Amino acid sequence: MTINRISRNERLSGAVTFKDLVFLSGQVPDEGQDVATQTHEVLAKVDALLAQAGSDKDHLLNATIYLKDIGAGFAPMNQVWAAWLSPGMAPTRTTLQAELARPTVLVEISVIAARK
């Protein structure tokens, strides 16, 4: 069985594929002043990694979304998330509040998908 590691460094891989599954590490924004802007940026990174792994957002199985402040960030993140998803293709999802790695990061998203 082959495990393929994509966009890797000494600490982690951006994505790992095994059989017909794709696992993405938590994706964070490089910049962005608010949750909506950061969510757009993170979802663009998710799209790019899924494409490299032979998948796309329509093949998502699960998503985990971490918000720095769930009270302030839940509604704006959900607006961007809902607009990004294709109709009828929502994965299972967990959203929670967490202390994130950098103080400027307001949202982090990791996903599991099936290959196309």
Short mmCIF file of C-alpha atoms in Angstrom, two decimals:
data_model
loop_
_atom_site.label_atom_id
_atom_site.label_comp_id
_atom_site.label_asym_id
_atom_site.label_seq_id
_atom_site.Cartn_x
_atom_site.Cartn_y
_atom_site.Cartn_z
CA MET A 1 0.00 0.00 0.00
CA THR A 2 1.40 3.35 -1.03
CA ILE A 3 1.11 6.43 1.13
CA ASN A 4 1.66 9.66 -0.82
CA ARG A 5 2.68 12.81 1.03
CA ILE A 6 1.96 16.15 -0.65
CA SER A 7 3.38 19.60 0.16
CA ARG A 8 5.51 18.26 2.98
CA ASN A 9 8.23 19.69 5.18
CA GLU A 10 10.15 18.41 8.19
CA ARG A 11 7.10 18.77 10.49
CA LEU A 12 4.06 17.78 8.44
CA SER A 13 2.46 17.07 5.10
CA GLY A 14 -0.18 19.40 3.70
CA ALA A 15 -2.02 16.33 2.44
CA VAL A 16 -1.63 12.57 2.62
CA THR A 17 -3.33 10.09 0.32
CA PHE A 18 -3.90 6.43 1.10
CA LYS A 19 -5.97 4.21 -1.16
CA ASP A 20 -8.96 6.37 -2.13
CA LEU A 21 -8.75 8.70 0.87
CA VAL A 22 -7.24 12.19 1.15
CA PHE A 23 -6.35 13.69 4.53
CA LEU A 24 -5.51 17.40 4.75
CA SER A 25 -3.64 19.02 7.61
CA GLY A 26 -5.25 22.02 9.20
CA GLN A 27 -5.03 24.91 6.74
CA VAL A 28 -4.55 28.43 8.05
CA PRO A 29 -4.52 31.83 6.35
CA ASP A 30 -1.36 33.75 5.53
CA GLU A 31 -3.12 37.05 6.05
CA GLY A 32 -6.62 38.43 6.32
CA GLN A 33 -8.14 40.81 8.77
CA ASP A 34 -11.42 39.07 9.58
CA VAL A 35 -12.91 35.59 9.80
CA ALA A 36 -14.70 35.80 6.43
CA THR A 37 -11.54 36.88 4.57
CA GLN A 38 -9.47 34.23 6.34
CA THR A 39 -12.07 31.55 5.59
CA HIS A 40 -11.95 32.44 1.87
CA GLU A 41 -8.16 32.13 1.91
CA VAL A 42 -8.19 28.83 3.80
CA LEU A 43 -10.79 27.30 1.46
CA ALA A 44 -8.66 28.31 -1.54
CA LYS A 45 -5.78 26.39 0.05
CA VAL A 46 -8.09 23.41 0.65
CA ASP A 47 -9.16 23.52 -3.02
CA ALA A 48 -5.52 23.57 -4.19
CA LEU A 49 -4.41 20.68 -1.99
CA LEU A 50 -7.45 18.59 -2.88
CA ALA A 51 -6.69 19.13 -6.58
CA GLN A 52 -3.07 18.02 -6.06
CA ALA A 53 -4.38 14.90 -4.33
CA GLY A 54 -6.89 14.05 -7.08
CA SER A 55 -10.00 15.23 -5.27
CA ASP A 56 -12.22 18.28 -4.87
CA LYS A 57 -14.74 19.82 -2.47
CA ASP A 58 -17.55 17.69 -3.90
CA HIS A 59 -15.78 14.61 -2.53
CA LEU A 60 -15.43 15.85 1.06
CA LEU A 61 -16.31 13.30 3.72
CA ASN A 62 -15.53 15.27 6.87
CA ALA A 63 -14.41 18.75 7.92
CA THR A 64 -13.15 20.06 11.23
CA ILE A 65 -13.23 23.83 11.66
CA TYR A 66 -11.41 25.56 14.50
CA LEU A 67 -12.38 29.14 15.35
CA LYS A 68 -10.45 31.42 17.68
CA ASP A 69 -13.73 32.99 18.87
CA ILE A 70 -16.77 30.86 18.03
CA GLY A 71 -19.17 33.55 19.22
CA ALA A 72 -17.83 36.19 16.83
CA GLY A 73 -16.63 33.90 14.05
CA PHE A 74 -19.33 31.26 13.58
CA ALA A 75 -21.78 33.27 11.45
CA PRO A 76 -19.25 34.88 9.07
CA MET A 77 -17.36 31.60 8.62
CA ASN A 78 -20.64 29.77 7.92
CA GLN A 79 -21.62 32.30 5.23
CA VAL A 80 -18.36 31.74 3.36
CA TRP A 81 -18.48 27.96 3.94
CA ALA A 82 -22.06 27.66 2.63
CA ALA A 83 -21.27 29.72 -0.48
CA TRP A 84 -18.18 27.57 -1.17
CA LEU A 85 -19.95 24.20 -0.94
CA SER A 86 -21.75 22.80 -3.96
CA PRO A 87 -25.49 22.32 -3.30
CA GLY A 88 -26.22 18.97 -1.68
CA MET A 89 -22.54 18.13 -1.13
CA ALA A 90 -22.00 19.09 2.52
CA PRO A 91 -19.71 16.73 4.47
CA THR A 92 -20.01 15.80 8.10
CA ARG A 93 -18.58 18.67 10.11
CA THR A 94 -17.42 19.63 13.56
CA THR A 95 -16.84 23.26 14.53
CA LEU A 96 -15.18 24.22 17.77
CA GLN A 97 -13.37 27.02 19.51
CA ALA A 98 -9.63 26.61 19.99
CA GLU A 99 -6.53 28.56 20.80
CA LEU A 100 -4.76 28.60 17.43
CA ALA A 101 -1.02 28.61 16.71
CA ARG A 102 -0.65 32.31 15.87
CA PRO A 103 -2.60 35.18 17.45
CA THR A 104 -3.63 36.51 14.02
CA VAL A 105 -5.17 33.19 12.90
CA LEU A 106 -8.93 33.25 13.40
CA VAL A 107 -9.86 30.03 11.53
CA GLU A 108 -8.22 26.69 10.71
CA ILE A 109 -9.84 23.97 8.61
CA SER A 110 -8.86 20.33 8.10
CA VAL A 111 -10.72 17.90 5.86
CA ILE A 112 -10.91 14.28 4.78
CA ALA A 113 -12.04 13.53 1.24
CA ALA A 114 -12.41 10.67 -1.20
CA ARG A 115 -10.44 10.71 -4.43
CA LYS A 116 -12.36 11.31 -7.65
#
